[in-house]
Short mmCIF file of C-alpha atoms and ligand atoms in Angstrom, two decimals:
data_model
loop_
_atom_site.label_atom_id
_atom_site.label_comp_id
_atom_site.label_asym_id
_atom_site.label_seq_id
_atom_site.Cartn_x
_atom_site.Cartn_y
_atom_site.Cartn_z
CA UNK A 1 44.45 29.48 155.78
CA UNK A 2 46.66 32.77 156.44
CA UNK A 3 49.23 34.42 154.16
CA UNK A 4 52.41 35.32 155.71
CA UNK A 5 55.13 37.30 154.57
CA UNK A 6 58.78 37.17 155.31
CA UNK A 7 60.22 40.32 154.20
CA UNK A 8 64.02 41.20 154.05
CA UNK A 9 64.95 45.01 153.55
CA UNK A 10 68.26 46.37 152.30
CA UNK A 11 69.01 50.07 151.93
CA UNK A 12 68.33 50.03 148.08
CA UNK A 13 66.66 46.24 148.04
CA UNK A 14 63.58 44.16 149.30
CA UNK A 15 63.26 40.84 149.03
CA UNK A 16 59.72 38.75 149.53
CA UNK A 17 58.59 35.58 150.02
CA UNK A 18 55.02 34.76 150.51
CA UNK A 19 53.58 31.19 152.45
CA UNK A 20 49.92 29.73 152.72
CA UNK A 21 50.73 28.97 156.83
CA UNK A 22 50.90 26.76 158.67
CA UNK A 23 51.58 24.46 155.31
CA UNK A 24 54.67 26.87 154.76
CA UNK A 25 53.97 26.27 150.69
CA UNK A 26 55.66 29.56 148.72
CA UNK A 27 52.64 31.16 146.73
CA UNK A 28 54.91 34.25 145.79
CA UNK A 29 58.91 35.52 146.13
CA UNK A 30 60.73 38.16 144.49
CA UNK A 31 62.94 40.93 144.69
CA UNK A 32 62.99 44.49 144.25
CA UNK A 33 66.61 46.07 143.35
CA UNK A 34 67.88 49.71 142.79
CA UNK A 35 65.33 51.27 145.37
CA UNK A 36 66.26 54.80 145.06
CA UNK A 37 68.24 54.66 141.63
CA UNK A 38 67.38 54.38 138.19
CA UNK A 39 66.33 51.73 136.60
CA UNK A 40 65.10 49.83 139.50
CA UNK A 41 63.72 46.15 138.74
CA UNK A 42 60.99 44.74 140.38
CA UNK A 43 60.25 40.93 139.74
CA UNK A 44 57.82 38.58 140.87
CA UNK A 45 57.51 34.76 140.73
CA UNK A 46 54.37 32.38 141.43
CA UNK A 47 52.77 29.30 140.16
CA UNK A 48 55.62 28.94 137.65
CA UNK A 49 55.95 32.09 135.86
CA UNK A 50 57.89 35.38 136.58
CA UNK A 51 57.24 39.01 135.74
CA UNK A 52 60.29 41.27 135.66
CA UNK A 53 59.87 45.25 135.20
CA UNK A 54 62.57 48.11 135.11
CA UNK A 55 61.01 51.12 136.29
CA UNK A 56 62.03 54.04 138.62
CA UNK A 57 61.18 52.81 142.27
CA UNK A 58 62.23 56.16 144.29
CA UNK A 59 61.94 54.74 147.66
CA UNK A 60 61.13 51.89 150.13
CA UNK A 61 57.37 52.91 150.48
CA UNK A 62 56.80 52.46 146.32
CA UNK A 63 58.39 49.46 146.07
CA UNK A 64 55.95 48.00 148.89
CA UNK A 65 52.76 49.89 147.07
CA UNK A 66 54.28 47.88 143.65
CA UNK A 67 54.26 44.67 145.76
CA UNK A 68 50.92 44.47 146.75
CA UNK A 69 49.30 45.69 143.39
CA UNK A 70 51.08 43.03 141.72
CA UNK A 71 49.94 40.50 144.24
CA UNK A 72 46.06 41.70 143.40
CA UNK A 73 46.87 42.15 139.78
CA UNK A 74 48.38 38.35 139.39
CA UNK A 75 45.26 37.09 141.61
CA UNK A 76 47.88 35.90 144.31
CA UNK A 77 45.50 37.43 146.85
CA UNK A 78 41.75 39.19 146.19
CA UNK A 79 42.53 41.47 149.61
CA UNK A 80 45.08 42.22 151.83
CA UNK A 81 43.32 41.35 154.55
CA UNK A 82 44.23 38.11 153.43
CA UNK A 83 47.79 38.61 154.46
CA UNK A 84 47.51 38.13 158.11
CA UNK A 85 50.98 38.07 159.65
CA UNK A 86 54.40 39.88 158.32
CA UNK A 87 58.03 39.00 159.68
CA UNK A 88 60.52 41.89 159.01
CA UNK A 89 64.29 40.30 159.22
CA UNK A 90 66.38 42.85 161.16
CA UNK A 91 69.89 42.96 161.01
CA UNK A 92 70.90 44.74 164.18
CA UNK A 93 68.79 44.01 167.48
CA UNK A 94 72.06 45.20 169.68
CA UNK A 95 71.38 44.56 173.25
CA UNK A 96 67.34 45.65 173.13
CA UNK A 97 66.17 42.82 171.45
CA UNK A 98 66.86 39.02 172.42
CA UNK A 99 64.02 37.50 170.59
CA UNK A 100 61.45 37.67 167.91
CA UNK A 101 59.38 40.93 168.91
CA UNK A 102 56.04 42.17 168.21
CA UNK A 103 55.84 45.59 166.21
CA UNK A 104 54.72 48.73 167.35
CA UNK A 105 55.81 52.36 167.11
CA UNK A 106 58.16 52.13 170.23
CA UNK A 107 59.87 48.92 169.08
CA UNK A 108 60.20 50.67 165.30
CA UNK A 109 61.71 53.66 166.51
CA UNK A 110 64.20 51.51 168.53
CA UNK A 111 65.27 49.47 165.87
CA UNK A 112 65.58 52.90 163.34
CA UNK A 113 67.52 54.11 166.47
CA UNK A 114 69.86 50.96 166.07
CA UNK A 115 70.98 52.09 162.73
CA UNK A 116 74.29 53.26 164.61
CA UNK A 117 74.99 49.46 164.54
CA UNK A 118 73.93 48.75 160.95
CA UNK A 119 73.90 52.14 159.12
CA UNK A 120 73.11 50.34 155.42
CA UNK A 121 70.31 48.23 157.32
CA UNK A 122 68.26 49.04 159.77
CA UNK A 123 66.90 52.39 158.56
CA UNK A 124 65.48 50.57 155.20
CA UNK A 125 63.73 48.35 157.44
CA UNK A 126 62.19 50.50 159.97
CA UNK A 127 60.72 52.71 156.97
CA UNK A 128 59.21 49.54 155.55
CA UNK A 129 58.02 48.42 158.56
CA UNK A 130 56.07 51.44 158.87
CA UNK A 131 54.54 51.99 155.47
CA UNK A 132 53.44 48.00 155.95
CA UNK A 133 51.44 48.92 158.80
CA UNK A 134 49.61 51.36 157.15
CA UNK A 135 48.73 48.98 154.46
CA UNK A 136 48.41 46.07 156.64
CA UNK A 137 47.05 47.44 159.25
CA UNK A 138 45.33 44.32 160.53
CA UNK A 139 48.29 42.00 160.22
CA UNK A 140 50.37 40.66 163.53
CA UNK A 141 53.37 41.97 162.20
CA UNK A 142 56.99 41.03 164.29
CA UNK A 143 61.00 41.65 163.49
CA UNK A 144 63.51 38.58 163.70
CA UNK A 145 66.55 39.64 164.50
CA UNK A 146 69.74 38.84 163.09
CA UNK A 147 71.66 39.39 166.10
CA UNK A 148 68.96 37.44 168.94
CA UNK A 149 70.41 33.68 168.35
CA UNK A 150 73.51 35.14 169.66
CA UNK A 151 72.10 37.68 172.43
CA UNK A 152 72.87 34.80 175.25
CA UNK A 153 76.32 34.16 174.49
CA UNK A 154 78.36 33.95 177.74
CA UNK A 155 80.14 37.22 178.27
CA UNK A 156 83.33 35.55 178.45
CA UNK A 157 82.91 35.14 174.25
CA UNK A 158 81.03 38.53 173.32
CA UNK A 159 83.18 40.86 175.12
CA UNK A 160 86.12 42.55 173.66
CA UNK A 161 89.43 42.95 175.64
CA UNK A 162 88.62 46.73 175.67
CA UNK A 163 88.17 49.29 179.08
CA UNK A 164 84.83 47.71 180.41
CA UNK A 165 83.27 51.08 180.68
CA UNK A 166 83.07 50.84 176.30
CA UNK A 167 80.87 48.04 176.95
CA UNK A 168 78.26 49.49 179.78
CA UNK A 169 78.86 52.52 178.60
CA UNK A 170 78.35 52.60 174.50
CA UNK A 171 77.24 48.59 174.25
CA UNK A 172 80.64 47.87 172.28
CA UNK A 173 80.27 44.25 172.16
CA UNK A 174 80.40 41.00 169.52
CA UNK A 175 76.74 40.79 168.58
CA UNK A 176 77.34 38.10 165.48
CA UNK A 177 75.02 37.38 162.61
CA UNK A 178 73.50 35.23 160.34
CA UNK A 179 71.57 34.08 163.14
CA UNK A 180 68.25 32.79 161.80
CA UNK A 181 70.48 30.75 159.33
CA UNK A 182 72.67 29.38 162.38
CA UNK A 183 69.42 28.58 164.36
CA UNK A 184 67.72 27.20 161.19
CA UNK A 185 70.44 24.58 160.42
CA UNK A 186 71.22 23.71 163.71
CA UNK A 187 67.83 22.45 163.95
CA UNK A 188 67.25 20.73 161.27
CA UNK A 189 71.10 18.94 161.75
CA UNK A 190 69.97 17.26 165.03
CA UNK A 191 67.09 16.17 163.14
CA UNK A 192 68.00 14.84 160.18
CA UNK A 193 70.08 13.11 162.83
CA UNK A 194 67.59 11.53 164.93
CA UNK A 195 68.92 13.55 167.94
CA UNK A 196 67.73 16.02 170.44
CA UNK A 197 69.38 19.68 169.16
CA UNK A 198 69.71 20.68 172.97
CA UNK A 199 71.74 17.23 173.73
CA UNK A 200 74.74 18.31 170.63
CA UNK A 201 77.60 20.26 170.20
CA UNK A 202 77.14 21.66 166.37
CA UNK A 203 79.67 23.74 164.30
CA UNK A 204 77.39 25.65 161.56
CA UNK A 205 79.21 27.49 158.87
CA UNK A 206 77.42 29.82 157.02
CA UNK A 207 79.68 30.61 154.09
CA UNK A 208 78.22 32.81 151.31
CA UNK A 209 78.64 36.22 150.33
CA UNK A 210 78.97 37.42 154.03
CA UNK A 211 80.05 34.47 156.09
CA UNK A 212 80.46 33.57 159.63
CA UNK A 213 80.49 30.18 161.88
CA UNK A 214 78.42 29.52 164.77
CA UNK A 215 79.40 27.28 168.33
CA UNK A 216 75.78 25.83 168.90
CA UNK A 217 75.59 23.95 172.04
CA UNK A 218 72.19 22.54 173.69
CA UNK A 219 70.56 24.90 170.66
CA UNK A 220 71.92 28.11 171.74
CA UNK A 221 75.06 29.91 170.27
CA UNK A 222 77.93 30.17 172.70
CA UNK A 223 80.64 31.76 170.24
CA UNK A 224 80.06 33.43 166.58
CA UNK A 225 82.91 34.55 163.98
CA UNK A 226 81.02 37.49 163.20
CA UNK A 227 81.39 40.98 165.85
CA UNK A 228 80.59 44.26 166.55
CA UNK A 229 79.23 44.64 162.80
CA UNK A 230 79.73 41.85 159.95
CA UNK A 231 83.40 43.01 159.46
CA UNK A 232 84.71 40.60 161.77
CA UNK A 233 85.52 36.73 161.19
CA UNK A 234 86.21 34.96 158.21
CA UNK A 235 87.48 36.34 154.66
CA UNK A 236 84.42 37.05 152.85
CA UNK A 237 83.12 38.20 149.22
CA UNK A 238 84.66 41.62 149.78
CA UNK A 239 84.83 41.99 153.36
CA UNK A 240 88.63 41.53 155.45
CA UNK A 241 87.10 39.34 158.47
CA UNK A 242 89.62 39.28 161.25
CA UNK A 243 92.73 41.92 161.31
CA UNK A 244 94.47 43.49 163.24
CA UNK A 245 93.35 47.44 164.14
CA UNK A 246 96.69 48.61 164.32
CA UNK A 247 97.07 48.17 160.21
CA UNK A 248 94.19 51.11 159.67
CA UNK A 249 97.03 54.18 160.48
CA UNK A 250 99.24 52.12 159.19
CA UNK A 251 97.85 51.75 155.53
CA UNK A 252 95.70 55.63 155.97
CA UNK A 253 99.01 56.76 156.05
CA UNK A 254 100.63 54.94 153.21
CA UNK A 255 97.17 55.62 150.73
CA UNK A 256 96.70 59.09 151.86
CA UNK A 257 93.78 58.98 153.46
CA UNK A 258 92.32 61.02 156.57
CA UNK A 259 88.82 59.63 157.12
CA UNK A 260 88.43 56.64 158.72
CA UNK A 261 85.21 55.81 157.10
CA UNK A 262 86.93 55.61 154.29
CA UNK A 263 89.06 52.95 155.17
CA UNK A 264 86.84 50.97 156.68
CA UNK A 265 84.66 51.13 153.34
CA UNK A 266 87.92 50.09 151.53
CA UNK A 267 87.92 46.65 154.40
CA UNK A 268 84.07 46.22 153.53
CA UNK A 269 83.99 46.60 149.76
CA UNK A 270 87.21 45.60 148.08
CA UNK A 271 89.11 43.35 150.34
CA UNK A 272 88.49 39.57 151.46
CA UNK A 273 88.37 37.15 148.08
CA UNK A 274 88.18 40.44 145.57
CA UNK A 275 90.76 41.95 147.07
CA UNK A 276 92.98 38.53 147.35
CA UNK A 277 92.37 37.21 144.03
CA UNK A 278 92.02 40.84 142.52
CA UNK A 279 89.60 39.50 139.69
CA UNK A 280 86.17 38.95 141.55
CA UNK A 281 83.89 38.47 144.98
CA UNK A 282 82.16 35.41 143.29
CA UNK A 283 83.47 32.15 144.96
CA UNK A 284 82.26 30.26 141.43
CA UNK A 285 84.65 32.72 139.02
CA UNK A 286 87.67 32.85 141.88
CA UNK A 287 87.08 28.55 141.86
CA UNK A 288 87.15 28.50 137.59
CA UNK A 289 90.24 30.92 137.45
CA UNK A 290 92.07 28.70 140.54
CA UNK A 291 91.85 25.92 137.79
CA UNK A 292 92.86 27.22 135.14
CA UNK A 293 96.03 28.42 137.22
CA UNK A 294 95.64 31.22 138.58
CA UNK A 295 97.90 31.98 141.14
CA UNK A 296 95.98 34.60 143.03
CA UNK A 297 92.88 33.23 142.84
CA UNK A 298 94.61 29.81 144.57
CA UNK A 299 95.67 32.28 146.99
CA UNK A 300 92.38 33.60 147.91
CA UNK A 301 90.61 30.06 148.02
CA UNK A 302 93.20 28.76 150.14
CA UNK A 303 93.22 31.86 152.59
CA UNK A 304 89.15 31.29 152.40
CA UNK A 305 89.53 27.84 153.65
CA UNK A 306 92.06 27.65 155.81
CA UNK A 307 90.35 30.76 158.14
CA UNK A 308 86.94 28.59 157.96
CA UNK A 309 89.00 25.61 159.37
CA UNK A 310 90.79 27.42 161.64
CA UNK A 311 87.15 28.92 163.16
CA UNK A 312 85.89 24.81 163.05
CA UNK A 313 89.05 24.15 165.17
CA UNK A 314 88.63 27.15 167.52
CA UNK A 315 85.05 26.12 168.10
CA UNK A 316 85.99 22.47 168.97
CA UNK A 317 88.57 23.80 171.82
CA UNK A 318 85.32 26.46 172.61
CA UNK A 319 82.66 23.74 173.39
CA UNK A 320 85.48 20.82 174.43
CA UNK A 321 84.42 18.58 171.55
CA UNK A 322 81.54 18.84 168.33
CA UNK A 323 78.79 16.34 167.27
CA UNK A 324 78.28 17.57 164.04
CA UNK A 325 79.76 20.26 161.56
CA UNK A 326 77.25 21.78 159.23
CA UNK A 327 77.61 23.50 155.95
CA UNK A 328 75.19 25.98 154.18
CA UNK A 329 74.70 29.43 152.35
CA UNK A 330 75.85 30.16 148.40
CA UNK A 331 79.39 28.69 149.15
CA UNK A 332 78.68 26.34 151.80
CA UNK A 333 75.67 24.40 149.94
CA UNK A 334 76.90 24.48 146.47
CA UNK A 335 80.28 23.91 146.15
CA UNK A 336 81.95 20.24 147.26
CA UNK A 337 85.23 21.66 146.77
CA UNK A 338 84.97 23.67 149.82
CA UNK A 339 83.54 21.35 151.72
CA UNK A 340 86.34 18.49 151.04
CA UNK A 341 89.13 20.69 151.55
CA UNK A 342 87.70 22.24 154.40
CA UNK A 343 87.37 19.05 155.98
CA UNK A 344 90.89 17.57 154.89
CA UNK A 345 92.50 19.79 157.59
CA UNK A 346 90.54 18.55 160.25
CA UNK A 347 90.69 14.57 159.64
CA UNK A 348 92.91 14.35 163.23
CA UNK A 349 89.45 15.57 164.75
CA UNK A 350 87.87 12.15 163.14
CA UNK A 351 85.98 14.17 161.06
CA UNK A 352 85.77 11.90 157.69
CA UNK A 353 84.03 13.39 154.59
CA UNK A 354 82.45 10.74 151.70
CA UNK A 355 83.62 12.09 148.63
CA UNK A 356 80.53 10.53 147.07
CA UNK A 357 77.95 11.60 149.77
CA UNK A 358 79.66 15.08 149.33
CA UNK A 359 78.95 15.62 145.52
CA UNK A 360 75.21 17.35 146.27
CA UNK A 361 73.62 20.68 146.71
CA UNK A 362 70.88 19.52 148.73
CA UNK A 363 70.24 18.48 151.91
CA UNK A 364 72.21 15.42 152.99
CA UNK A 365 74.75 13.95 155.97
CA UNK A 366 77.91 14.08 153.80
CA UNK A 367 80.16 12.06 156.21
CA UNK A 368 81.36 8.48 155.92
CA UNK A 369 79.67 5.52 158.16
CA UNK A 370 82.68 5.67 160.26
CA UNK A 371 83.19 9.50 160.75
CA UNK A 372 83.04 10.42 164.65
CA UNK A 373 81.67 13.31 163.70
CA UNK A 374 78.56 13.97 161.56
CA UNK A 375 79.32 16.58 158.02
CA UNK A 376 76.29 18.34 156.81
CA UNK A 377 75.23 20.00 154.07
CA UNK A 378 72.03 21.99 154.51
CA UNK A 379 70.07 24.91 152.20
CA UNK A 380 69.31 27.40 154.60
CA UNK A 381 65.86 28.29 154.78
CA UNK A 382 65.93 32.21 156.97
CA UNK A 383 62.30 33.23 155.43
CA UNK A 384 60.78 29.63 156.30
CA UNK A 385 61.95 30.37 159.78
CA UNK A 386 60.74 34.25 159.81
CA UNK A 387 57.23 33.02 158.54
CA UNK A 388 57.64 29.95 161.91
CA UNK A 389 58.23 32.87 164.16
CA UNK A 390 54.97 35.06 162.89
CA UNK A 391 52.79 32.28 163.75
CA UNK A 392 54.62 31.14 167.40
CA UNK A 393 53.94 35.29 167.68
CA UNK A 394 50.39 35.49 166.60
CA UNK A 395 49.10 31.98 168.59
CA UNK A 396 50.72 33.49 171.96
P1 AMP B 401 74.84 33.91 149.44
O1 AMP B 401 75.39 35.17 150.01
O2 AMP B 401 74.51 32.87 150.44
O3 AMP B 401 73.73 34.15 148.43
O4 AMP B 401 76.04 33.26 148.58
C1 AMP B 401 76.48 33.91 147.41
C2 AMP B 401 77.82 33.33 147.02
O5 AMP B 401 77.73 31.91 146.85
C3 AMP B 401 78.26 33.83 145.66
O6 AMP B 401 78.95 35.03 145.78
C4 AMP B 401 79.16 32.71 145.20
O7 AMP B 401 80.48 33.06 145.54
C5 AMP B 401 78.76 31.50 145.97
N1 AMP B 401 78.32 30.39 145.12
C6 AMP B 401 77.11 30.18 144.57
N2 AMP B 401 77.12 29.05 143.83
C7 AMP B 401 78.37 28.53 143.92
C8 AMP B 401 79.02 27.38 143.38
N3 AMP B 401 78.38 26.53 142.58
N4 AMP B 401 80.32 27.18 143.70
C9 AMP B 401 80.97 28.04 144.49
N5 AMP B 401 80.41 29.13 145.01
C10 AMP B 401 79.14 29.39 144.74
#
């Protein structure tokens, strides 16, 4: 039996899960928060109970040294040479990496190098993937990439209507996200249906803090919401999605401001459903306010909602029809209330929810008998998927 881990680095967080493979059973998962700040918190859960420390983690390569103690300390492992194969999620692969990759210093250095595309991102997870090599040194050890579900998009849908020359020149293209998650669901949507993924035409929203919607036809993504970085697409937590570029000088101008940077921080951190409803990024206190009459919070869901049905409706034109619309993430899995109003303004598709089916937060078809099209909801499942692709890596 090998442990594998699927590892997820933000610039101040890192989040763990550990399987027994190929059973895929969770022996351990946690996260560390605050890397770099005071007061970080480190927690740890496994065979039912859960350790939780405050404590000053100053950087990426203490919070991994914490990690494995704890793992030793709890009994979860006697060695690390038990832990045989670690998947690092990526955010940005850009145009380098189209698959799941084996590490080694060339590939890290890339991916550090790729921090122009994902400046909060990929930095925090090149350092970890180094100071896991030197602790791990044994392990097959591979990044998934974000970005690679997307890398074979047609050009037609990843280019930008920009001077060519941006795009040869500076790789200025949509490069999407979310796309273990996409992939993931996709999958498991064809089947829970009985049917062959690379036979469908599947709609996959991912809609939770960040958000984005997938075209998945014959199991590859032909058209994502999400672009250049995660800006783009729908109206998210705190991000603007979709606007148009000529607003930036527009508002600098009217707020005073001469950096672009921050501006764009401004459309990354207080707009989408905080800046809408003006009370909160959390879909579940934006839902409670809506009913007890808020006005802007209304606003905010309805803007929500109507952009992820007017992405479903693009993607139907995109692919010329869809077998099956899928729902998942913090938004998508847990709250029914998206999902029926989302699919009330596409019932002239023949898209038909069950009202009944649809009150669940697990995985379930959600449509009636006599829907033409199949409604989904599905937990994602990214680290399950990570852990698949260390093993496909290490058998090759
Ligand atoms: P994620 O980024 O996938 O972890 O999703 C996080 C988001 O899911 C939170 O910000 C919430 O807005 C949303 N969420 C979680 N639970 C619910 C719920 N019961 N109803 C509505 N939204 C929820």
């Amino acid at each position: 039996m090998s442990k594998t881990f699927a590892i997820n680095a933000g610039s101040s967080s890192l989040k763990y899960q550990l399987y027994n493979m190929p059973e895929e059973t969770v022996i351990a998962k946690g996260v560390v928060e605050r890397i770099g700040m005071d007061n970080s918190i480190f927690t740890i859960k496994f065979d039912n109970q859960k350790e939780e420390k405050v404590l000053d983690i100053p950087t990426h390569k203490v919070a991994v040294e914490l990690l494995l103690n704890a793992l030793k300390e709890h009994e979860i492992i006697k060695d690390l040479t038990e832990i045989t194969g670690v998947g690092h999620r990526v955010v940005a692969g850009g145009e380098l990496f189209k698959e799941s990759t084996l590490l080694n210093d060339e590939v890290i250095k890339q991916i550090d190098d790729l921090g122009e595309f994902a400046p909060l991102h990929n930095k925090a997870e090149a350092e970890v993937m180094r100071v896991m090599r030197e602790e791990l040194p044994e392990a097959t050890m591979i990044a998934v990439f974000d970005t690679s579900f997307h890398a074979n998009m047609p050009a037609k849908n990843y280019l930008y209507s920009l001077p060519y020359e941006y795009y040869t020149d500076f790789a200025a293209r949509k490069y999407g996200a979310h796309g273990t998650s996409h992939n993931y669901v996709a999958r498991r949507a064809a089947e829970m249906l009985g049917r062959n993924v690379e036979d469908m035409k599947i709609i996959t929203c991912h809609l939770g803090n960040g958000a984005s919607i997938t075209a998945v036809e014959g199991g590859k993504s032909v058209d994502t919401s999400m672009g250049f970085t995660p800006l783009a697409g729908l109206q998210m937590g705190t991000r603007c999605g979709d606007i148009d570029a000529s607003i930036l000088p527009y508002l600098m101008k009217k707020l005073g401001l001469t950096d672009i940077n921050d501006m764009v921080n401004i459309l990354n951190k207080k707009s989408g459903t905080l800046g809408v409803s003006g009370l909160s990024s959390d879909m579940r206190d934006v839902e409670i306010a809506a009913e007890e009459g808020n006005e802007r919070a209304q606003l905010a869901l309805d803007m929500f909602n109507s952009r992820v049905i007017k992405y479903i409706g693009q993607y139907v034109a995109v692919m010329n029809g869809v077998d099956a619309i899928v729902f998942t993430a913090g938004i998508g899995e847990n709250s029914p209330e998206t999902r029926q109003a989302v699919m009330e303004g596409l019932t002239w598709f023949g898209a038909e929810i069950d009202t009944d089916r649809n009150k669940t937060r697990d995985e379930a078809i959600i449509s009636t008998d006599s829907s033409k099209i199949a409604i989904l909801n599905i937990p994602t499942d990214e680290e399950v998927e990570i852990a698949r692709d260390v093993e496909r890596l290490k058998n090759k």
